[in-house]
Coordinates of C-alpha atoms in Angstrom, one line a residue:
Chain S
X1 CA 293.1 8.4 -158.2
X2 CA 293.2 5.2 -156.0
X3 CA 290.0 5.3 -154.7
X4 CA 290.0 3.5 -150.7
X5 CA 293.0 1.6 -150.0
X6 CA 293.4 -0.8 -147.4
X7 CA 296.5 -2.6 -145.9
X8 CA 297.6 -5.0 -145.0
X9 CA 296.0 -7.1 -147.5
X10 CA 296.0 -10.8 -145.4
X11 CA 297.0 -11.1 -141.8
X12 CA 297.4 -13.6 -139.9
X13 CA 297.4 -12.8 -135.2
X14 CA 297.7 -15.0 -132.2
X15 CA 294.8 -15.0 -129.8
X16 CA 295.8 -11.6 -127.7
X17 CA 297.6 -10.1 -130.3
X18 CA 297.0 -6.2 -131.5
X19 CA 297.2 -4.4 -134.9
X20 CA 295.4 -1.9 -136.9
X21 CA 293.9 -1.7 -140.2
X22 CA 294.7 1.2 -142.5
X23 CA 292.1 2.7 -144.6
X24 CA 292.7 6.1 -147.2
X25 CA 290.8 7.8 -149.5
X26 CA 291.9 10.0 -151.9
X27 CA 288.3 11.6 -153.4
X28 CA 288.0 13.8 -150.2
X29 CA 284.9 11.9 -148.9
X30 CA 283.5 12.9 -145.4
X31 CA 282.1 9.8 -144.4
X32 CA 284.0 6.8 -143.9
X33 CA 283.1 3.3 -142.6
X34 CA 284.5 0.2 -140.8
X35 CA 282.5 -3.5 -141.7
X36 CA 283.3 -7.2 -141.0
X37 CA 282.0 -9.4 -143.6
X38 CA 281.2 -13.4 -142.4
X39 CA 279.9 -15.8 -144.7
X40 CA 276.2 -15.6 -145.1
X41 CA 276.5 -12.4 -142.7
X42 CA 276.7 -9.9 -145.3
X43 CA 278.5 -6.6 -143.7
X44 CA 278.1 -5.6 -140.8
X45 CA 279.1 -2.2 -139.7
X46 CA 281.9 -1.8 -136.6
X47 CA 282.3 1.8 -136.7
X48 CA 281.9 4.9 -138.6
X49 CA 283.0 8.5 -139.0
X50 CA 280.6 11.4 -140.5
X51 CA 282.7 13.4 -140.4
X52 CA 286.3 14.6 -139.4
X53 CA 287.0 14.9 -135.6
X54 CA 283.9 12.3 -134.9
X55 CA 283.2 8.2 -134.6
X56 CA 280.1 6.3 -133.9
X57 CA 279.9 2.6 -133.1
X58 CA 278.0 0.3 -135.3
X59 CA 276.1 -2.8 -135.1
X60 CA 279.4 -4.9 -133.5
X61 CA 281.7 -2.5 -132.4
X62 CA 282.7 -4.3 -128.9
X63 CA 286.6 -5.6 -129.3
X64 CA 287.7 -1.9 -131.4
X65 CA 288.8 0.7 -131.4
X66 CA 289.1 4.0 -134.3
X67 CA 290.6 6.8 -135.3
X68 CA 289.8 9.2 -137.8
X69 CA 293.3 10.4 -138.2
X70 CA 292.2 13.0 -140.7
X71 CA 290.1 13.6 -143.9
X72 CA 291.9 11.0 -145.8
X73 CA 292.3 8.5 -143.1
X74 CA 289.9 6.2 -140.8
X75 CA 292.0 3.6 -139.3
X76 CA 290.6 0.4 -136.9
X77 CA 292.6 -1.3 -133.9
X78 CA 292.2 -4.5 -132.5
X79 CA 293.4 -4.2 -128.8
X80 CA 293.9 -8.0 -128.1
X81 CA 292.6 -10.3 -131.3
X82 CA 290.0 -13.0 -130.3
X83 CA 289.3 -15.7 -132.8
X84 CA 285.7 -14.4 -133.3
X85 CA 287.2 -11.6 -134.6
X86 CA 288.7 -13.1 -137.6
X87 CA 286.7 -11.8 -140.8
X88 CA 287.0 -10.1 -143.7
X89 CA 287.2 -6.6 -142.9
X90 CA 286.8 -3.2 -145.6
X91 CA 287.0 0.2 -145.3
X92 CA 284.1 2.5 -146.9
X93 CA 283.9 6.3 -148.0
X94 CA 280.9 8.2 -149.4
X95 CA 280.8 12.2 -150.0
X96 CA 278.1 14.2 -148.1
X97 CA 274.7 14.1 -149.0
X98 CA 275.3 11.0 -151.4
X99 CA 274.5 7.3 -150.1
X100 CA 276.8 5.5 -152.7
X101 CA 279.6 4.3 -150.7
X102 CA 283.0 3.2 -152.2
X103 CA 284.4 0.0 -151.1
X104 CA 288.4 -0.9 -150.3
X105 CA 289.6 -4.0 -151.3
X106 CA 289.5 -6.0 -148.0
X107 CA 291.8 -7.2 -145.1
X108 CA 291.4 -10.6 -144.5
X109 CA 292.3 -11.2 -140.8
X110 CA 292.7 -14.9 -139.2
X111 CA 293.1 -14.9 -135.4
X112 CA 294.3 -18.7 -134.3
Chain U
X1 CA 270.4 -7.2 -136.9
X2 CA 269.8 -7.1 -140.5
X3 CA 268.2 -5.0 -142.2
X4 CA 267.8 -6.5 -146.0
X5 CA 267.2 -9.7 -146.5
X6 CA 267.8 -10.9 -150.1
X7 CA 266.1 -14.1 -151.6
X8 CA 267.0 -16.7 -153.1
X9 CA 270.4 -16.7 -151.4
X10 CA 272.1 -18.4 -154.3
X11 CA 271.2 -19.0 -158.4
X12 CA 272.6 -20.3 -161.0
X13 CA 271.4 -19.9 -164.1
X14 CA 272.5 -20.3 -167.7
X15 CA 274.1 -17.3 -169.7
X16 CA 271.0 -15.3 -171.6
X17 CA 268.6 -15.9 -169.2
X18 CA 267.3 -13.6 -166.7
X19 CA 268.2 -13.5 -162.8
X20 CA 265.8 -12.3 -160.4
X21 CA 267.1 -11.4 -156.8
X22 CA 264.7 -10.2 -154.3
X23 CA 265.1 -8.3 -150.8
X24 CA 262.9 -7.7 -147.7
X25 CA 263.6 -4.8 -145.4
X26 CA 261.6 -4.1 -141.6
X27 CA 262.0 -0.4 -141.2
X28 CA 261.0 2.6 -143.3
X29 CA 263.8 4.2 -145.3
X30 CA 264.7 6.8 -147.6
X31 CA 266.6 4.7 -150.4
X32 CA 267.7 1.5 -151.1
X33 CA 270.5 0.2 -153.3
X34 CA 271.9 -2.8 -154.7
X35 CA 275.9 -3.5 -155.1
X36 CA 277.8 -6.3 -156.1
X37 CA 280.8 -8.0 -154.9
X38 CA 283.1 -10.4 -156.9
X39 CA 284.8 -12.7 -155.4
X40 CA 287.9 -11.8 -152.8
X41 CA 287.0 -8.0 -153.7
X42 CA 285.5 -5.0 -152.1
X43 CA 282.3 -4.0 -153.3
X44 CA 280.6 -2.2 -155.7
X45 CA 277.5 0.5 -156.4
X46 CA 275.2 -0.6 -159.1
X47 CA 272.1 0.9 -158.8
X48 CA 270.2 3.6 -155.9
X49 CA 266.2 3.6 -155.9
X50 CA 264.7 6.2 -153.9
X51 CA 261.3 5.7 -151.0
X52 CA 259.3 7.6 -153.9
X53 CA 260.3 5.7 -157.2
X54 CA 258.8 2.5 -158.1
X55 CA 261.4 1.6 -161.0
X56 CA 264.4 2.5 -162.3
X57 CA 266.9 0.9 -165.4
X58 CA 271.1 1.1 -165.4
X59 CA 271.9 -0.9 -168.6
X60 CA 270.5 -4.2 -168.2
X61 CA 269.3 -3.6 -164.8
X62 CA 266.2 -3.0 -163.7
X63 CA 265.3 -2.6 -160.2
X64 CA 261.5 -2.3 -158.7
X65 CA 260.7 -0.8 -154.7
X66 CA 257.6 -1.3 -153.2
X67 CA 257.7 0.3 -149.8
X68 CA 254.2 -0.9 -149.1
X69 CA 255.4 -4.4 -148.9
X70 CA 259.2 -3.5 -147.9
X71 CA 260.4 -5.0 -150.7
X72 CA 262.5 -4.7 -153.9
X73 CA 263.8 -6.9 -156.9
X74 CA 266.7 -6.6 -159.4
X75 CA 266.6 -8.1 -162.4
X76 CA 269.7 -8.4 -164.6
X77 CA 268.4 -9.1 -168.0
X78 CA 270.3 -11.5 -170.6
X79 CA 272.7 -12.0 -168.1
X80 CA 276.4 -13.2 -168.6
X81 CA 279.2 -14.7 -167.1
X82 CA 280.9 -11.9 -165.9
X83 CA 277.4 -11.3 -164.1
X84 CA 279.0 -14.1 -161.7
X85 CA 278.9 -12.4 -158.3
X86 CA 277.1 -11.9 -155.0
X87 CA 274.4 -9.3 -154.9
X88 CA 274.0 -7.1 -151.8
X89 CA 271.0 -4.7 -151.1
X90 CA 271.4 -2.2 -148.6
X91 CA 269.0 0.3 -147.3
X92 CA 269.7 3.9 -146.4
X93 CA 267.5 6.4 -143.5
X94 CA 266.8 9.4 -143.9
X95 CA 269.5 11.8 -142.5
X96 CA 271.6 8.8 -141.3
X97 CA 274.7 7.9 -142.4
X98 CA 274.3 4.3 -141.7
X99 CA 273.3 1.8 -144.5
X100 CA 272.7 -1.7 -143.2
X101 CA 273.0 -4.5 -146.0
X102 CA 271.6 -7.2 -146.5
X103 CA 273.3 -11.4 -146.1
X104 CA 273.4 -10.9 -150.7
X105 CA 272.7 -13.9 -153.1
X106 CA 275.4 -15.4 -154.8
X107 CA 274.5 -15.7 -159.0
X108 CA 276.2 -18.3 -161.0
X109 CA 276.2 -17.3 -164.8
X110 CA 277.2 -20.7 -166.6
X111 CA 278.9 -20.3 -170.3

């Protein structure tokens, strides 16, 4: 049992550049979340999926995109990487009906 | 915006002693909770106080909600190194699936 995992773990884009960030769970969790984390921001969420088949933006979701490819996976895109973008990043899963959400380990992006 | 705002935003404090962290909230909510994050890793449920408790223990935690003032406190008693983290609170609505956290507070444990 993994729990959430996230890759890649570091990354490193140009300005203009695109990639996305995988997320998986494997404790068939319906919710799964996208944050940023900046320092002394705390987390701020980007997106989020209830459930399967649906997304909702967050607080800052302007510059991605998601997909919730299936139960297991909630993956983010960054169309064309700004600098402002560059942030830790984790993935989050809770099951229905409980608010403890599980944490991934992190991507740490840098856009120069 | 945020919705928790934890206080002090860092402490250090010697290994035994007691660390008290402290979060303000604006809107009304159904639960609030506390995780904690180590450094360069994702993080990590401690503790979940519901809109109708006042107090609730985990081990040496002890958290306190006072939704009159939109406020809460953990306290990690005789508190150790390996207490060294950042402490986030993070408040739940009822029916939502978002949970907005707060900027944490960073606790130094010193051997």
């Amino acid at each position: 049992n993994a729990g959430v995992t996230q890759t890649p773990k570091f990354q490193v884009l140009k300005t203009g550049q695109s990639m996305t960030l995988q997320c998986a769970q494997d404790m068939n969790h319906n919710s799964m979340y996208w944050y940023r984390q900046d320092p002394g921001m705390g987390l701020r969420l980007i997106y989020y999926s209830a459930s399967e088949g649906t997304t909702d933006k967050g607080e800052v979701p302007n510059g991605y995109n998601v997909s919730r490819l299936n139960k297991r996976e909630f993956s983010l895109r960054l169309e064309s990487a700004a600098p402002s973008q560059t942030s830790v990043y984790f993935c989050a899963s809770r099951i229905a009906g409980i608010d403890e959400q599980y944490f991934g380990p992190g991507t740490r992006l840098t856009v120069t | 915006s945020q919705q928790g705002e934890e206080d002090p935003q860092a402490l250090s404090i010697q290994e035994g002693e007691n660390a008290t962290m402290n979060c303000s909230y604006k809107t009304s909510i159904n639960n609030l909770q506390w995780y904690r994050q180590n450094s360069g890793r994702g993080l990590v449920h401690l503790i979940l106080i519901r809109s109708n408790e006042r107090e609730k223990h985990s081990g040496r935690l002890r958290v306190t909600l006072d939704t009159s003032k939109k406020s809460s406190s953990l306290l990690i008693t005789a508190s150790r190194a390996a207490d060294t983290a950042s402490y986030f609170c993070a408040t739940g609505n009822t029916g939502g699936f978002k949970t907005i956290f707060g900027a944490g507070t960073r606790l130094f444990v010193k051997a």
